JSON list of C-alpha atoms in Angstrom, two decimals:
[
{"chain": "A", "resi": 1, "resn": "MET", "atom": "CA", "xyz": [105.49, 69.30, -31.33]},
{"chain": "A", "resi": 2, "resn": "LEU", "atom": "CA", "xyz": [108.27, 71.26, -32.87]},
{"chain": "A", "resi": 3, "resn": "THR", "atom": "CA", "xyz": [106.61, 74.48, -33.09]},
{"chain": "A", "resi": 4, "resn": "GLY", "atom": "CA", "xyz": [107.92, 75.85, -30.10]},
{"chain": "A", "resi": 5, "resn": "LYS", "atom": "CA", "xyz": [104.82, 75.67, -28.18]},
{"chain": "A", "resi": 6, "resn": "PRO", "atom": "CA", "xyz": [104.73, 73.74, -24.96]},
{"chain": "A", "resi": 7, "resn": "ALA", "atom": "CA", "xyz": [103.11, 70.39, -25.37]},
{"chain": "A", "resi": 8, "resn": "PRO", "atom": "CA", "xyz": [99.59, 70.38, -24.00]},
{"chain": "A", "resi": 9, "resn": "GLN", "atom": "CA", "xyz": [99.18, 68.81, -20.86]},
{"chain": "A", "resi": 10, "resn": "LYS", "atom": "CA", "xyz": [97.24, 65.66, -20.78]},
{"chain": "A", "resi": 11, "resn": "SER", "atom": "CA", "xyz": [94.66, 65.83, -18.11]},
{"chain": "A", "resi": 12, "resn": "SER", "atom": "CA", "xyz": [93.52, 62.85, -15.85]},
{"chain": "A", "resi": 13, "resn": "SER", "atom": "CA", "xyz": [90.31, 62.73, -17.25]},
{"chain": "A", "resi": 14, "resn": "ASP", "atom": "CA", "xyz": [91.75, 62.50, -20.70]},
{"chain": "A", "resi": 15, "resn": "LEU", "atom": "CA", "xyz": [94.23, 59.65, -19.94]},
{"chain": "A", "resi": 16, "resn": "LEU", "atom": "CA", "xyz": [91.04, 57.95, -18.26]},
{"chain": "A", "resi": 17, "resn": "ASP", "atom": "CA", "xyz": [89.00, 58.16, -21.34]},
{"chain": "A", "resi": 18, "resn": "VAL", "atom": "CA", "xyz": [91.84, 56.80, -23.38]},
{"chain": "A", "resi": 19, "resn": "SER", "atom": "CA", "xyz": [92.42, 53.94, -20.83]},
{"chain": "A", "resi": 20, "resn": "MET", "atom": "CA", "xyz": [88.57, 53.17, -21.04]},
{"chain": "A", "resi": 21, "resn": "ALA", "atom": "CA", "xyz": [88.44, 53.45, -24.69]},
{"chain": "A", "resi": 22, "resn": "SER", "atom": "CA", "xyz": [91.30, 50.73, -24.78]},
{"chain": "A", "resi": 23, "resn": "ALA", "atom": "CA", "xyz": [89.61, 48.58, -22.30]},
{"chain": "A", "resi": 24, "resn": "THR", "atom": "CA", "xyz": [86.22, 48.79, -24.16]},
{"chain": "A", "resi": 25, "resn": "SER", "atom": "CA", "xyz": [88.07, 47.90, -27.24]},
{"chain": "A", "resi": 26, "resn": "ARG", "atom": "CA", "xyz": [89.82, 45.03, -25.88]},
{"chain": "A", "resi": 27, "resn": "TYR", "atom": "CA", "xyz": [86.26, 43.80, -24.38]},
{"chain": "A", "resi": 28, "resn": "ILE", "atom": "CA", "xyz": [84.55, 44.28, -27.64]},
{"chain": "A", "resi": 29, "resn": "GLU", "atom": "CA", "xyz": [87.33, 42.24, -29.40]},
{"chain": "A", "resi": 30, "resn": "GLU", "atom": "CA", "xyz": [87.35, 39.38, -26.88]},
{"chain": "A", "resi": 31, "resn": "GLN", "atom": "CA", "xyz": [83.49, 39.31, -26.91]},
{"chain": "A", "resi": 32, "resn": "GLN", "atom": "CA", "xyz": [83.77, 39.18, -30.83]},
{"chain": "A", "resi": 33, "resn": "ALA", "atom": "CA", "xyz": [86.19, 36.50, -30.83]},
{"chain": "A", "resi": 34, "resn": "THR", "atom": "CA", "xyz": [83.85, 34.46, -28.17]},
{"chain": "A", "resi": 35, "resn": "GLN", "atom": "CA", "xyz": [80.98, 34.99, -30.45]},
{"chain": "A", "resi": 36, "resn": "GLN", "atom": "CA", "xyz": [82.82, 33.88, -33.31]},
{"chain": "A", "resi": 37, "resn": "LEU", "atom": "CA", "xyz": [84.06, 30.72, -31.45]},
{"chain": "A", "resi": 38, "resn": "ILE", "atom": "CA", "xyz": [80.50, 29.99, -30.24]},
{"chain": "A", "resi": 39, "resn": "MET", "atom": "CA", "xyz": [79.22, 30.62, -34.01]},
{"chain": "A", "resi": 40, "resn": "GLU", "atom": "CA", "xyz": [82.06, 28.01, -35.44]},
{"chain": "A", "resi": 41, "resn": "GLN", "atom": "CA", "xyz": [80.82, 25.43, -32.44]},
{"chain": "A", "resi": 42, "resn": "GLN", "atom": "CA", "xyz": [77.24, 25.77, -33.58]},
{"chain": "A", "resi": 43, "resn": "ASP", "atom": "CA", "xyz": [77.97, 25.37, -37.21]},
{"chain": "A", "resi": 44, "resn": "GLN", "atom": "CA", "xyz": [80.00, 22.08, -36.43]},
{"chain": "A", "resi": 45, "resn": "GLN", "atom": "CA", "xyz": [77.00, 20.94, -34.43]},
{"chain": "A", "resi": 46, "resn": "LEU", "atom": "CA", "xyz": [74.62, 21.90, -37.11]},
{"chain": "A", "resi": 47, "resn": "GLU", "atom": "CA", "xyz": [76.67, 19.87, -39.53]},
{"chain": "A", "resi": 48, "resn": "MET", "atom": "CA", "xyz": [76.57, 16.71, -37.34]},
{"chain": "A", "resi": 49, "resn": "VAL", "atom": "CA", "xyz": [72.79, 17.24, -36.94]},
{"chain": "A", "resi": 50, "resn": "SER", "atom": "CA", "xyz": [72.45, 17.59, -40.66]},
{"chain": "A", "resi": 51, "resn": "GLY", "atom": "CA", "xyz": [74.43, 14.52, -41.57]},
{"chain": "A", "resi": 52, "resn": "SER", "atom": "CA", "xyz": [72.09, 12.76, -38.80]},
{"chain": "A", "resi": 53, "resn": "ILE", "atom": "CA", "xyz": [69.06, 13.90, -40.39]},
{"chain": "A", "resi": 54, "resn": "ARG", "atom": "CA", "xyz": [70.56, 12.66, -43.84]},
{"chain": "A", "resi": 55, "resn": "VAL", "atom": "CA", "xyz": [71.25, 9.14, -42.24]},
{"chain": "A", "resi": 56, "resn": "LEU", "atom": "CA", "xyz": [67.61, 9.16, -40.69]},
{"chain": "A", "resi": 57, "resn": "LYS", "atom": "CA", "xyz": [66.32, 10.07, -43.96]},
{"chain": "A", "resi": 58, "resn": "HIS", "atom": "CA", "xyz": [67.83, 7.33, -45.85]},
{"chain": "A", "resi": 59, "resn": "MET", "atom": "CA", "xyz": [66.83, 4.68, -43.00]},
{"chain": "A", "resi": 60, "resn": "SER", "atom": "CA", "xyz": [63.32, 6.03, -43.00]},
{"chain": "A", "resi": 61, "resn": "GLY", "atom": "CA", "xyz": [63.09, 5.57, -47.10]},
{"chain": "A", "resi": 62, "resn": "ARG", "atom": "CA", "xyz": [64.46, 2.09, -46.58]},
{"chain": "A", "resi": 63, "resn": "VAL", "atom": "CA", "xyz": [62.02, 1.12, -43.76]},
{"chain": "A", "resi": 64, "resn": "GLY", "atom": "CA", "xyz": [59.25, 2.45, -46.37]},
{"chain": "A", "resi": 65, "resn": "GLU", "atom": "CA", "xyz": [60.37, 0.44, -49.14]},
{"chain": "A", "resi": 66, "resn": "GLU", "atom": "CA", "xyz": [60.66, -2.66, -46.60]},
{"chain": "A", "resi": 67, "resn": "LEU", "atom": "CA", "xyz": [57.05, -2.01, -45.45]},
{"chain": "A", "resi": 68, "resn": "ASP", "atom": "CA", "xyz": [55.93, -1.63, -48.96]},
{"chain": "A", "resi": 69, "resn": "GLU", "atom": "CA", "xyz": [57.40, -5.12, -50.04]},
{"chain": "A", "resi": 70, "resn": "GLN", "atom": "CA", "xyz": [56.08, -6.71, -46.80]},
{"chain": "A", "resi": 71, "resn": "GLY", "atom": "CA", "xyz": [52.60, -5.23, -47.64]},
{"chain": "A", "resi": 72, "resn": "ILE", "atom": "CA", "xyz": [52.82, -6.95, -51.02]},
{"chain": "A", "resi": 73, "resn": "MET", "atom": "CA", "xyz": [53.98, -10.38, -49.56]},
{"chain": "A", "resi": 74, "resn": "LEU", "atom": "CA", "xyz": [51.15, -10.14, -46.80]},
{"chain": "A", "resi": 75, "resn": "ASP", "atom": "CA", "xyz": [48.60, -9.49, -49.73]},
{"chain": "A", "resi": 76, "resn": "ALA", "atom": "CA", "xyz": [50.02, -12.62, -51.61]},
{"chain": "A", "resi": 77, "resn": "PHE", "atom": "CA", "xyz": [49.92, -14.60, -48.34]},
{"chain": "A", "resi": 78, "resn": "VAL", "atom": "CA", "xyz": [46.33, -13.45, -47.77]},
{"chain": "A", "resi": 79, "resn": "HIS", "atom": "CA", "xyz": [45.27, -14.59, -51.45]},
{"chain": "A", "resi": 80, "resn": "GLU", "atom": "CA", "xyz": [46.96, -17.84, -50.80]},
{"chain": "A", "resi": 81, "resn": "MET", "atom": "CA", "xyz": [45.23, -18.60, -47.44]},
{"chain": "A", "resi": 82, "resn": "ASP", "atom": "CA", "xyz": [41.86, -17.89, -48.98]},
{"chain": "A", "resi": 83, "resn": "HIS", "atom": "CA", "xyz": [42.49, -20.26, -51.75]},
{"chain": "A", "resi": 84, "resn": "THR", "atom": "CA", "xyz": [43.73, -22.96, -49.28]},
{"chain": "A", "resi": 85, "resn": "GLN", "atom": "CA", "xyz": [40.93, -22.21, -47.12]},
{"chain": "A", "resi": 86, "resn": "SER", "atom": "CA", "xyz": [38.56, -22.75, -49.95]},
{"chain": "A", "resi": 87, "resn": "ARG", "atom": "CA", "xyz": [40.33, -26.00, -50.92]},
{"chain": "A", "resi": 88, "resn": "MET", "atom": "CA", "xyz": [39.87, -27.18, -47.54]},
{"chain": "A", "resi": 89, "resn": "ASP", "atom": "CA", "xyz": [36.32, -26.46, -47.23]},
{"chain": "A", "resi": 90, "resn": "GLY", "atom": "CA", "xyz": [35.84, -28.50, -50.43]},
{"chain": "A", "resi": 91, "resn": "VAL", "atom": "CA", "xyz": [38.00, -31.37, -48.93]},
{"chain": "A", "resi": 92, "resn": "LEU", "atom": "CA", "xyz": [35.74, -31.44, -45.81]},
{"chain": "A", "resi": 93, "resn": "ARG", "atom": "CA", "xyz": [32.50, -31.61, -47.59]},
{"chain": "A", "resi": 94, "resn": "LYS", "atom": "CA", "xyz": [33.74, -34.12, -49.66]},
{"chain": "A", "resi": 95, "resn": "MET", "atom": "CA", "xyz": [35.03, -36.26, -46.50]},
{"chain": "A", "resi": 96, "resn": "ALA", "atom": "CA", "xyz": [31.82, -35.67, -44.79]},
{"chain": "A", "resi": 97, "resn": "LYS", "atom": "CA", "xyz": [29.85, -37.15, -47.72]},
{"chain": "A", "resi": 98, "resn": "VAL", "atom": "CA", "xyz": [32.14, -39.77, -47.94]},
{"chain": "A", "resi": 99, "resn": "SER", "atom": "CA", "xyz": [31.87, -40.51, -44.19]},
{"chain": "A", "resi": 100, "resn": "HIS", "atom": "CA", "xyz": [28.05, -40.18, -44.19]},
{"chain": "A", "resi": 101, "resn": "MET", "atom": "CA", "xyz": [28.00, -42.67, -47.37]},
{"chain": "A", "resi": 102, "resn": "THR", "atom": "CA", "xyz": [30.15, -45.07, -45.35]},
{"chain": "A", "resi": 103, "resn": "SER", "atom": "CA", "xyz": [27.99, -45.51, -42.34]},
{"chain": "A", "resi": 104, "resn": "ASP", "atom": "CA", "xyz": [24.90, -45.87, -44.58]},
{"chain": "A", "resi": 105, "resn": "ARG", "atom": "CA", "xyz": [26.48, -48.59, -46.56]},
{"chain": "A", "resi": 106, "resn": "ARG", "atom": "CA", "xyz": [27.48, -50.10, -43.45]},
{"chain": "A", "resi": 107, "resn": "GLN", "atom": "CA", "xyz": [23.95, -50.10, -42.27]},
{"chain": "A", "resi": 108, "resn": "TRP", "atom": "CA", "xyz": [22.50, -51.47, -45.47]},
{"chain": "A", "resi": 109, "resn": "CYS", "atom": "CA", "xyz": [25.43, -54.32, -45.54]},
{"chain": "A", "resi": 110, "resn": "ALA", "atom": "CA", "xyz": [24.20, -55.16, -41.80]},
{"chain": "A", "resi": 111, "resn": "ILE", "atom": "CA", "xyz": [20.62, -55.28, -43.04]},
{"chain": "A", "resi": 112, "resn": "VAL", "atom": "CA", "xyz": [21.35, -57.60, -45.85]},
{"chain": "A", "resi": 113, "resn": "VAL", "atom": "CA", "xyz": [23.54, -59.94, -43.87]},
{"chain": "A", "resi": 114, "resn": "LEU", "atom": "CA", "xyz": [20.83, -60.04, -40.96]},
{"chain": "A", "resi": 115, "resn": "LEU", "atom": "CA", "xyz": [18.13, -60.62, -43.53]},
{"chain": "A", "resi": 116, "resn": "GLY", "atom": "CA", "xyz": [20.26, -63.42, -45.15]},
{"chain": "A", "resi": 117, "resn": "VAL", "atom": "CA", "xyz": [20.69, -64.96, -41.56]},
{"chain": "A", "resi": 118, "resn": "LEU", "atom": "CA", "xyz": [16.91, -64.63, -40.96]},
{"chain": "A", "resi": 119, "resn": "LEU", "atom": "CA", "xyz": [16.06, -66.25, -44.27]},
{"chain": "A", "resi": 120, "resn": "LEU", "atom": "CA", "xyz": [18.33, -69.20, -43.33]},
{"chain": "A", "resi": 121, "resn": "VAL", "atom": "CA", "xyz": [16.98, -69.62, -39.91]},
{"chain": "A", "resi": 122, "resn": "LEU", "atom": "CA", "xyz": [13.32, -69.59, -41.48]},
{"chain": "A", "resi": 123, "resn": "ILE", "atom": "CA", "xyz": [14.43, -72.22, -43.98]},
{"chain": "A", "resi": 124, "resn": "LEU", "atom": "CA", "xyz": [16.05, -74.23, -41.56]},
{"chain": "A", "resi": 125, "resn": "LEU", "atom": "CA", "xyz": [13.09, -73.81, -39.11]},
{"chain": "A", "resi": 126, "resn": "PHE", "atom": "CA", "xyz": [10.44, -74.87, -41.93]},
{"chain": "A", "resi": 127, "resn": "SER", "atom": "CA", "xyz": [12.61, -77.60, -43.44]},
{"chain": "A", "resi": 128, "resn": "LEU", "atom": "CA", "xyz": [12.91, -79.69, -40.17]}
]
């Protein structure tokens, strides 16, 4: 400085300390910049994941609504099938009854016709 005293000589260890401090400072700054970049990339990835989660939430809500609607439709279908099954059972019972009556009627008709033929044969036999 200007006081007339000779400027103190910097020792090699002082220069080394300054150089190390400068290098350490640069290293810390680089590490902080790298960490900041990594955090920004992670933030972007988290935003993308968050968007995907929102889409999945919306889709799962729609799937749930669709399942509820289909459940209601299936309940109505089961009710209609039960009603149709009851009607079919009734119709089948009626058809069995008609079928049974038809075979009985045929048998009675055959009996009456055969009795008529037998009477005719007897009348012809005794009239001769």
